[in-house]
CSV table of C-alpha atoms and ligand atoms in Angstrom, one decimal:
chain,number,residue,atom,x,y,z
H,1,UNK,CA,120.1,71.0,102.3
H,2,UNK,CA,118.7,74.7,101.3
H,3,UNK,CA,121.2,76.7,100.2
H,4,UNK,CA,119.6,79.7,102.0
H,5,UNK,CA,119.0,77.9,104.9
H,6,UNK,CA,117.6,80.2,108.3
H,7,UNK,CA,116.3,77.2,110.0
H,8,UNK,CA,119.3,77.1,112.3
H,9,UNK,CA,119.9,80.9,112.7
H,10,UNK,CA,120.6,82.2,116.0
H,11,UNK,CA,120.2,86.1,116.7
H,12,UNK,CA,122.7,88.0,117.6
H,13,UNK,CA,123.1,90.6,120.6
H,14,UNK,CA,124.1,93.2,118.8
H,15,UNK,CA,123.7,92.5,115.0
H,16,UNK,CA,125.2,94.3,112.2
H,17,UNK,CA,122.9,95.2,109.7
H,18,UNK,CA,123.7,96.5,106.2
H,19,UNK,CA,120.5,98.1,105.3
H,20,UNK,CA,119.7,100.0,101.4
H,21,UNK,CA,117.1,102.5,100.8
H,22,UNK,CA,116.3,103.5,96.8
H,23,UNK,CA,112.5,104.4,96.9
H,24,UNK,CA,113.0,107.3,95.0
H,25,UNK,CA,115.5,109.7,94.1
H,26,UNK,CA,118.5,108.7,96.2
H,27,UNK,CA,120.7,105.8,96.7
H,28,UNK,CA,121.4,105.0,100.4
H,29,UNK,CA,123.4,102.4,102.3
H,30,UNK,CA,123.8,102.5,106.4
H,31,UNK,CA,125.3,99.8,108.6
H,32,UNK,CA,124.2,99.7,112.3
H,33,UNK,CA,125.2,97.1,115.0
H,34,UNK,CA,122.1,97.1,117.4
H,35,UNK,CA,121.1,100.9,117.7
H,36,UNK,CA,124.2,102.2,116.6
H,37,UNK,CA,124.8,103.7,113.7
H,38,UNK,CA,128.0,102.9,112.3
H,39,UNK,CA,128.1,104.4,108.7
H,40,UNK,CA,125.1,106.6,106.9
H,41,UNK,CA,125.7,107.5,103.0
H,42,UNK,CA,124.1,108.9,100.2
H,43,UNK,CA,124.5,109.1,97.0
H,44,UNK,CA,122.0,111.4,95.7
H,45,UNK,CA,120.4,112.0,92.2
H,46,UNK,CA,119.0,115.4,93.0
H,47,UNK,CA,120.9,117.7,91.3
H,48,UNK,CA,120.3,115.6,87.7
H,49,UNK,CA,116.6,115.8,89.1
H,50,UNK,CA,116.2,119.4,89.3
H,51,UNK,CA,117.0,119.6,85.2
H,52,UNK,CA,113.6,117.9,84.8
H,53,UNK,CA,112.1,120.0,87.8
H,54,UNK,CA,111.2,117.0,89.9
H,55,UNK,CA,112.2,112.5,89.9
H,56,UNK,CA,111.8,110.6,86.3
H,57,UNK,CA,111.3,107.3,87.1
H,58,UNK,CA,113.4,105.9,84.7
H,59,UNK,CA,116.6,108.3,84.9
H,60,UNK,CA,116.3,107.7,89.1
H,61,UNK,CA,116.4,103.8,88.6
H,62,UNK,CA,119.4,104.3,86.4
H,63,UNK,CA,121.1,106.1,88.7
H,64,UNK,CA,120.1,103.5,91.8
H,65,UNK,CA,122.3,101.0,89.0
H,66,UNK,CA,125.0,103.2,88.6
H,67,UNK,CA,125.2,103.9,92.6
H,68,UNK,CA,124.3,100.7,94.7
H,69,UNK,CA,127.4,99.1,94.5
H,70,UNK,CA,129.6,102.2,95.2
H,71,UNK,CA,127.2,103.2,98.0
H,72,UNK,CA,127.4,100.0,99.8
H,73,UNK,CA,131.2,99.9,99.2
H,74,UNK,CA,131.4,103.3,101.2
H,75,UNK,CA,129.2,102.1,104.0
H,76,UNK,CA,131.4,99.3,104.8
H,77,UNK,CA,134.3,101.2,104.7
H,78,UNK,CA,133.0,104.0,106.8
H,79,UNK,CA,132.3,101.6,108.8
H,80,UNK,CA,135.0,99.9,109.0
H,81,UNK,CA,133.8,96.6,107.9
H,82,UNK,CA,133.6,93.4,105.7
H,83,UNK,CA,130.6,91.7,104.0
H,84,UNK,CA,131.6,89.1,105.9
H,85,UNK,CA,130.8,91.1,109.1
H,86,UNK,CA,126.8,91.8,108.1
H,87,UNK,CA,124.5,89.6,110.4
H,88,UNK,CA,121.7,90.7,108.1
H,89,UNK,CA,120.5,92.6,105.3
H,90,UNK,CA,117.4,94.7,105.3
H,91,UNK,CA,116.2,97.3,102.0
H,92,UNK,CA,113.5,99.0,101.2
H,93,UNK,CA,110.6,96.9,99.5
H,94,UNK,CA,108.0,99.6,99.5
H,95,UNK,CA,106.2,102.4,99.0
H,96,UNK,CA,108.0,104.0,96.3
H,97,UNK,CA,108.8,104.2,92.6
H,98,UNK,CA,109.1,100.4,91.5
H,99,UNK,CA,111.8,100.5,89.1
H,100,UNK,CA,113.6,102.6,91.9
H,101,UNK,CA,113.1,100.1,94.9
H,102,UNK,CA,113.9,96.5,92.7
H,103,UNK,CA,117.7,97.9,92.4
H,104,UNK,CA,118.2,98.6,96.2
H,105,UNK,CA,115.9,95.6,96.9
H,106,UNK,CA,117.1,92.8,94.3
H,107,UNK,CA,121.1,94.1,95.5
H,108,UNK,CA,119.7,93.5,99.4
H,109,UNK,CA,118.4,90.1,98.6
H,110,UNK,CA,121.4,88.7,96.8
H,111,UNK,CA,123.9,90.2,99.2
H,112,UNK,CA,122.0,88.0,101.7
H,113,UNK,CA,121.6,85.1,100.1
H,114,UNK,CA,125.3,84.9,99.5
H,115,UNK,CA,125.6,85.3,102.9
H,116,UNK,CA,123.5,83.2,104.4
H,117,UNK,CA,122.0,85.5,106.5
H,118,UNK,CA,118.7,87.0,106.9
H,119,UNK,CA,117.1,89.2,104.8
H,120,UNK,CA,114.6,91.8,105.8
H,121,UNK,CA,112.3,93.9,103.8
H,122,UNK,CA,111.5,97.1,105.3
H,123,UNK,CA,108.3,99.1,105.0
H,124,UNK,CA,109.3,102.8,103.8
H,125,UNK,CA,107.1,104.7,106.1
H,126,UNK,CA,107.9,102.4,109.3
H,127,UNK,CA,111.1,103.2,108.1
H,128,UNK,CA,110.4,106.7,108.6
H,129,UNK,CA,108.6,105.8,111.8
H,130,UNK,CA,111.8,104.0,113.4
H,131,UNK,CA,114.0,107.5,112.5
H,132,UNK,CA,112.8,108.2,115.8
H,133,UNK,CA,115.3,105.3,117.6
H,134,UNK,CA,117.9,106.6,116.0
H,135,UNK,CA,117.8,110.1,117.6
H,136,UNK,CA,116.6,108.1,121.1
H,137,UNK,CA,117.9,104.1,121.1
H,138,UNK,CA,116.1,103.9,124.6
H,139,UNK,CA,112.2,104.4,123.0
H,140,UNK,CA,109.7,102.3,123.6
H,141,UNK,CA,106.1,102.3,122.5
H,142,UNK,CA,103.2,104.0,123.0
H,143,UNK,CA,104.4,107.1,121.0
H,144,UNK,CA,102.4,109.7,118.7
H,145,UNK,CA,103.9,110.4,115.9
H,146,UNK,CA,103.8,113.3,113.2
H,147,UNK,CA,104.7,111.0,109.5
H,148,UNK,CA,105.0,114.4,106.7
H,149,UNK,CA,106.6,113.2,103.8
H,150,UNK,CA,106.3,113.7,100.0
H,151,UNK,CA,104.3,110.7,99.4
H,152,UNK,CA,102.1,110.3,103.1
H,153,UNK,CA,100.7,112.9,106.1
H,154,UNK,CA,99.4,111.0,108.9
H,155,UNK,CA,99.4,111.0,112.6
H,156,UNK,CA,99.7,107.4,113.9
H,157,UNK,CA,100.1,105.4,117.1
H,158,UNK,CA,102.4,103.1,117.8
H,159,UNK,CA,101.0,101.0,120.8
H,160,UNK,CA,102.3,99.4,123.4
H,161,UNK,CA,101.5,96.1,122.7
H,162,UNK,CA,103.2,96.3,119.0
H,163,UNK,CA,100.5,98.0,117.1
H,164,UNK,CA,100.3,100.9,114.5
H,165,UNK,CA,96.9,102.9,114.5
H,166,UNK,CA,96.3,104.9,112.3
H,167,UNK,CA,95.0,108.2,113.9
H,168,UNK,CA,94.5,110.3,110.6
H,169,UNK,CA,95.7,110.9,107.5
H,170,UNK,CA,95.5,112.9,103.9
H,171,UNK,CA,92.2,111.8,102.2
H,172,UNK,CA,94.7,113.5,98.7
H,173,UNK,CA,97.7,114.7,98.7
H,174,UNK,CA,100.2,114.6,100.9
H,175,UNK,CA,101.6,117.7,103.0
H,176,UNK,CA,105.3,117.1,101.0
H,177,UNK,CA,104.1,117.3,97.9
H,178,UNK,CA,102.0,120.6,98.2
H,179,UNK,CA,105.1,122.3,99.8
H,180,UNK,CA,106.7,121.1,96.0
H,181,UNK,CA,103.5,122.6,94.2
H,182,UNK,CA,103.8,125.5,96.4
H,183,UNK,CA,107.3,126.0,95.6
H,184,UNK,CA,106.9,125.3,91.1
H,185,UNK,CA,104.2,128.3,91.4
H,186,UNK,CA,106.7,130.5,93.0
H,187,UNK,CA,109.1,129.6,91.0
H,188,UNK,CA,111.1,128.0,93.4
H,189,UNK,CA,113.6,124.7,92.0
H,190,UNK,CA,113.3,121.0,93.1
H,191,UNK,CA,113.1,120.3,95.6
H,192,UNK,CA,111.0,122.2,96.7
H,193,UNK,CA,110.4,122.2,100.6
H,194,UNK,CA,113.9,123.2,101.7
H,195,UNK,CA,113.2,126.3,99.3
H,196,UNK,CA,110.0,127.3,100.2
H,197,UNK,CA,111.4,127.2,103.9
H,198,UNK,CA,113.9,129.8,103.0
H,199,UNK,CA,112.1,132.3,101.4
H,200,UNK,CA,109.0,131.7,104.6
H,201,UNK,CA,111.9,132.7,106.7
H,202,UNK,CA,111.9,136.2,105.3
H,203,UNK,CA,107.7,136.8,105.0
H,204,UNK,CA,104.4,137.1,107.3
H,205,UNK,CA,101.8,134.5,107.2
H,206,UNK,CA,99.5,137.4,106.7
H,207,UNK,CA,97.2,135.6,103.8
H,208,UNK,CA,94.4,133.7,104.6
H,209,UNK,CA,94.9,130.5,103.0
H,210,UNK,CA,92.6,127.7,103.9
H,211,UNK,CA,93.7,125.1,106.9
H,212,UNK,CA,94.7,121.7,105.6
H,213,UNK,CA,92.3,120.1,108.3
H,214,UNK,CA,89.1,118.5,107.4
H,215,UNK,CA,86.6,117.8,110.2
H,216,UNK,CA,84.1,115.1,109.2
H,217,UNK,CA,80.8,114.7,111.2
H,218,UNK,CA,83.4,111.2,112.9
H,219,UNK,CA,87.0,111.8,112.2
H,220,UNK,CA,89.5,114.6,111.8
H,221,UNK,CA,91.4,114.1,108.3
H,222,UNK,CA,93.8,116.3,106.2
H,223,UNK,CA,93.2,118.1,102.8
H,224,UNK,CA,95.9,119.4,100.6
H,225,UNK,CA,94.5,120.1,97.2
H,226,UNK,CA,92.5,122.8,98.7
H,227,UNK,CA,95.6,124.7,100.1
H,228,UNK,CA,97.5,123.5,96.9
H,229,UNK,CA,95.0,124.9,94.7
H,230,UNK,CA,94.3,128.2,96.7
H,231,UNK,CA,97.9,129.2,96.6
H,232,UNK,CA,98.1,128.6,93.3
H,233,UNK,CA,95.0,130.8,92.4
H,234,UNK,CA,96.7,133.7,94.5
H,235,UNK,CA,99.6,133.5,92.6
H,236,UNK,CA,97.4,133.9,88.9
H,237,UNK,CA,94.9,136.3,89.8
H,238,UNK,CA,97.5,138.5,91.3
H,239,UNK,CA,99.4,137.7,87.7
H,240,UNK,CA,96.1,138.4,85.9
H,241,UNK,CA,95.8,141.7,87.4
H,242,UNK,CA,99.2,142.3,87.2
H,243,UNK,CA,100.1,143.2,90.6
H,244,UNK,CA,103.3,141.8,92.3
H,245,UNK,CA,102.9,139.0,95.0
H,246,UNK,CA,105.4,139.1,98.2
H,247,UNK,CA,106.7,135.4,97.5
H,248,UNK,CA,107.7,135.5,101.4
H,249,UNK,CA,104.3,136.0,102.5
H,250,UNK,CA,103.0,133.2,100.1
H,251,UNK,CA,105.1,130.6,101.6
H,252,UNK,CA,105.1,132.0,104.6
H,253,UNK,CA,101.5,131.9,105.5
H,254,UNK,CA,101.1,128.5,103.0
H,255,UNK,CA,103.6,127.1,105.7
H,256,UNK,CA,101.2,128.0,108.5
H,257,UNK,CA,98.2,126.7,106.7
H,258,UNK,CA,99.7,123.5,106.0
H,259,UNK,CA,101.7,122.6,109.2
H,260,UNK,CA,99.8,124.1,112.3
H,261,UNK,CA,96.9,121.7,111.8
H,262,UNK,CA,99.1,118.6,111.5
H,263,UNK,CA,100.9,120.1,115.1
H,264,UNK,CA,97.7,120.6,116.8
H,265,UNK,CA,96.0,117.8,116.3
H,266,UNK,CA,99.1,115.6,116.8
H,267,UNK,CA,99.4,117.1,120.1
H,268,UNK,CA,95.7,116.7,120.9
H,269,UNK,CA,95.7,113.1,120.1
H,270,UNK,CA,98.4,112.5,122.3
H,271,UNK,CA,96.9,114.0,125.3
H,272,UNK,CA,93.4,112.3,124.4
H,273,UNK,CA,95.2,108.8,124.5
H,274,UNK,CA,97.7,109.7,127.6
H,275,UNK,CA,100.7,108.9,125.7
H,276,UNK,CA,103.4,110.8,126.6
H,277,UNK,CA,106.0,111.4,124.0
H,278,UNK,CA,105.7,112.3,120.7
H,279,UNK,CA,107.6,111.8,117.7
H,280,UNK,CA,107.9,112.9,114.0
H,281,UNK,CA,109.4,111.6,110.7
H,282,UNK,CA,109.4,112.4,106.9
H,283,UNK,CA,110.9,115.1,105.1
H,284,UNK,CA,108.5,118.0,106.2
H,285,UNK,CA,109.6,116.8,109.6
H,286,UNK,CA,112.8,118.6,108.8
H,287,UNK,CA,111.1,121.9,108.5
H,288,UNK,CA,112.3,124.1,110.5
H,289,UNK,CA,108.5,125.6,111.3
H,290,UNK,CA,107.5,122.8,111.9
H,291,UNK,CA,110.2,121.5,114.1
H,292,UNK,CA,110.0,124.7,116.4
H,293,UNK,CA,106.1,124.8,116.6
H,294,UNK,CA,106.0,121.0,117.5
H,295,UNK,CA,108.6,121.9,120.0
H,296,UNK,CA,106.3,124.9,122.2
H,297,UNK,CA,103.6,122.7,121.8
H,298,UNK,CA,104.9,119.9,123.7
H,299,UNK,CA,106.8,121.2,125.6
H,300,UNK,CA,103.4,123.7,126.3
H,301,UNK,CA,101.4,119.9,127.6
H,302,UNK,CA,104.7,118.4,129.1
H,303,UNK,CA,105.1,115.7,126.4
H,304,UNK,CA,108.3,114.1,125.1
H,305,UNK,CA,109.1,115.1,121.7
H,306,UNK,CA,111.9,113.1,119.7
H,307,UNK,CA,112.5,114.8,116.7
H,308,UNK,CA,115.2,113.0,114.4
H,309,UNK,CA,118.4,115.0,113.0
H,310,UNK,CA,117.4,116.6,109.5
H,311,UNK,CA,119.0,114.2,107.8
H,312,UNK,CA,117.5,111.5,109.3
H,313,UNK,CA,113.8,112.8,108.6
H,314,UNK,CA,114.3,113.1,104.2
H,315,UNK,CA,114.9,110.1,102.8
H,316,UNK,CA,117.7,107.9,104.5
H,317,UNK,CA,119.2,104.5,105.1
H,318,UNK,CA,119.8,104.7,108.9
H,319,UNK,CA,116.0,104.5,109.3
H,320,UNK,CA,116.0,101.6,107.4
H,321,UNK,CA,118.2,99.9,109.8
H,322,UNK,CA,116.6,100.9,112.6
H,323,UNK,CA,113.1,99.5,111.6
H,324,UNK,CA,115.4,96.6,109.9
H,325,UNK,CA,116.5,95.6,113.8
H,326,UNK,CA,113.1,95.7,115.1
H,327,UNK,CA,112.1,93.4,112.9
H,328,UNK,CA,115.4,90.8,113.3
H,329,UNK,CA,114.6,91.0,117.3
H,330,UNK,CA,111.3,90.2,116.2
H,331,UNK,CA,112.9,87.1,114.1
H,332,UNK,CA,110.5,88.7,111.4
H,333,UNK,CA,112.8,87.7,108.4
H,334,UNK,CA,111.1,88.0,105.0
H,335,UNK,CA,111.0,85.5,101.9
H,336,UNK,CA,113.4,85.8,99.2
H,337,UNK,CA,110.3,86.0,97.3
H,338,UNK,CA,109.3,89.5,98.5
H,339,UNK,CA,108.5,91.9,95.9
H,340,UNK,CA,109.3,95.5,95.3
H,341,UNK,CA,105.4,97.1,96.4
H,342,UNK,CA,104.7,100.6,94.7
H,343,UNK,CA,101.9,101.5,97.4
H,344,UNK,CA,100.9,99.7,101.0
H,345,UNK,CA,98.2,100.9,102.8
H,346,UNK,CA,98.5,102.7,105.6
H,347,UNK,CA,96.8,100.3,108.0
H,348,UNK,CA,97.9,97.2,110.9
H,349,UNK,CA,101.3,96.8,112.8
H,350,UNK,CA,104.6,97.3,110.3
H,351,UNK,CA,101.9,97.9,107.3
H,352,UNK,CA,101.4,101.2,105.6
Q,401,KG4,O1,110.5,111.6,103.4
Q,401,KG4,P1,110.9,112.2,102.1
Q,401,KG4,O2,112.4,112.5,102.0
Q,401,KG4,O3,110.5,111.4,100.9
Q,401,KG4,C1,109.3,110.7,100.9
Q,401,KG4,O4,109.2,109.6,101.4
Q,401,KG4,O5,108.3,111.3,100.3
Q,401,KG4,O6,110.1,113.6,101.9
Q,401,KG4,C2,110.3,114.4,100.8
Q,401,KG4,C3,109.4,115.6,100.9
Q,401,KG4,C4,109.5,116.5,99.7
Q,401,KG4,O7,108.2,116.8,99.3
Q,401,KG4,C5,110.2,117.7,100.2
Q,401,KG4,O8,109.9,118.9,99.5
Q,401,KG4,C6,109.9,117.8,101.6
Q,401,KG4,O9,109.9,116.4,102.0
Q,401,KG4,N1,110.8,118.5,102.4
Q,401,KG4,C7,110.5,119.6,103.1
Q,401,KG4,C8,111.7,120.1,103.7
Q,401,KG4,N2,112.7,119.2,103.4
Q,401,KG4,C9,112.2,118.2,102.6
Q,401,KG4,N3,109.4,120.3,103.2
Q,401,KG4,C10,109.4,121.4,103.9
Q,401,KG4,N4,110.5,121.9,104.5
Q,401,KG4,C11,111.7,121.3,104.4
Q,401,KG4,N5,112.8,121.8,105.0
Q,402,ZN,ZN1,110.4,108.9,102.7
């Protein structure tokens, strides 16, 4: 007989599942039993990030090391649980920094081998995706959603027979990291979005800074190293002839630039395919901009937006768990042999 032997396994009603998220800079651990959420933590490397002015690789794996085990160990107690009481264990295998995801993912994979139970590795993005169920456990495909994180911009659809299309997306950067670039050449600290929302809250979007939509003769796609690059020549030749810029107004009409394209055409796509509700995920999703233009829009057409708690759009492990218990109703358990996966392309159902 295996000794990690699935052959057998029966699924649960409403399975527990430890899930671990460690693509980048923090180290999180949530337990859920079906859709409920049952403990959430973090144990976040920020604040030794912002020294070096954004993640070191190296220094964030080594802080994954130093947290796992204490992260998990607060999960189950917040939960109010054993190991003994997982039904399965999902982490994290990818897109992120690869010395970063092989401590949350390696610790996930031996907690359910000793355990005998399955394992499941989780796609980052549909990760951020499945935020959405946490906010509404009732939703069902097809849904538009709004994915604005640091590492991907895309508007995708997730059909109603199990599909993710992928509608568009950033042919550079991504929307996350420009609000970071945006924020170093205002002199703003990592990380960046959450800052340059704050100082937008007190300016005009009264420059003209280029959209971040590209329309190809075919298909709609995103640009950010335009904006990114604009802003940042504002911000010099204002410097060069030594005249003050209104750091307000900068982030304030950068924040326009970059985020009404993304809610427009989100919205528009949407109405084109007749779904009805819309969702969004990824840290810019927890802009509050962005949160309040998506809101007038929708509710401008009559569509269904889910937006996920703040906390749940950054970088968390509840999301994690959420995709994690798609994929166990699914009975989509993944090999032992699955490997940490710095980039997946953004393409096919539960791939990105
Ligand atoms: O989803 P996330 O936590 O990590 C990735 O998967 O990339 O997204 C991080 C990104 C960072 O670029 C961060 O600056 C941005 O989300 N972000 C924000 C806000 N909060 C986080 N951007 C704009 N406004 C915010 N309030
Ligand atoms: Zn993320």
């Amino acid at each position: 007989m295996e000794i990690y032997d699935l052959s057998d396994y029966k699924l649960k009603e409403q399975p527990v599942i430890l899930a671990l998220e460690s693509s980048c800079d923090d180290t999180a651990c949530a337990v859920v039993k079906g859709r409920k959420i049952l403990a959430d933590e973090v144990m976040s490397s920020a604040a030794l990030m912002e020294k070096y002015g954004g993640v070191v690789p190296e220094i964030a794996s080594r802080a994954h090391t130093d947290a796992v085990d204490e992260v998990t160990r607060r999960a189950l107690n917040a939960a109010n649980i054993t190991a003994g009481d997982v039904d399965a264990v999902a982490a994290t295998y990818g897109a992120g920094l690869l010395g970063s995801l092989l401590v949350g993912l390696s610790f996930a994979k031996a907690l359910a081998y000793s355990l005998n139970v399955p394992f499941l590795a989780v796609n980052h993005i549909m990760g951020h995706v499945s935020s959405a169920y946490l906010e509404d456990p009732d939703l069902k495909p097809p849904f538009v959603t709004l994915l604005a994180s640091g590492g991907h911009t895309a508007i995708l659809h997730s059909t109603e027979t199990g599909g993710l299309e992928v509608l568009a997306a950033t042919s550079d950067d991504a929307v996350g990291e420009a609000f970071d670039k945006c924020a170093r050449v205002l002199g703003l600290s990592y990380p960046g979005g959450p800052n340059v929302q704050r100082l937008a809250e007190g300016g005009r979007p009264v420059i003209n800074f280029p959209s971040a939509e590209v329309r190809d003769k075919t298909k709609i796609r995103f640009s950010y190293s335009g904006l990114k690059t604009s802003v940042i020549n504002y911000c010099h030749n204002a410097g060069q002839r030594g005249e003050e810029i209104n750091g307000a107004d900068v982030a304030a009409s950068f924040t326009k630039a970059a985020i009404d394209p993304l809610v427009k055409r989100t919205v528009r796509y949407a109405l084109d395919l007749g779904v009805g509700t819309v969702t969004c995920g990824g840290g810019v999703a927890a802009n509050g901009y962005l949160r309040s233009e998506m809101k007038k829009a929708c509710d401008a057409h009559g569509l269904k937006l889910i937006l996920p708690e703040k906390k749940h759009c950054t970088d968390n492990a509840a999301m994690i768990a959420a995709e994690g218990y798609n994929m166990y109703v699914r009975r989509e358990f993944s090999p032992m042999s699955q490997n940490a996966e710095a980039q997946i392309p953004l393409e096919g159902r539960g791939v990105c």
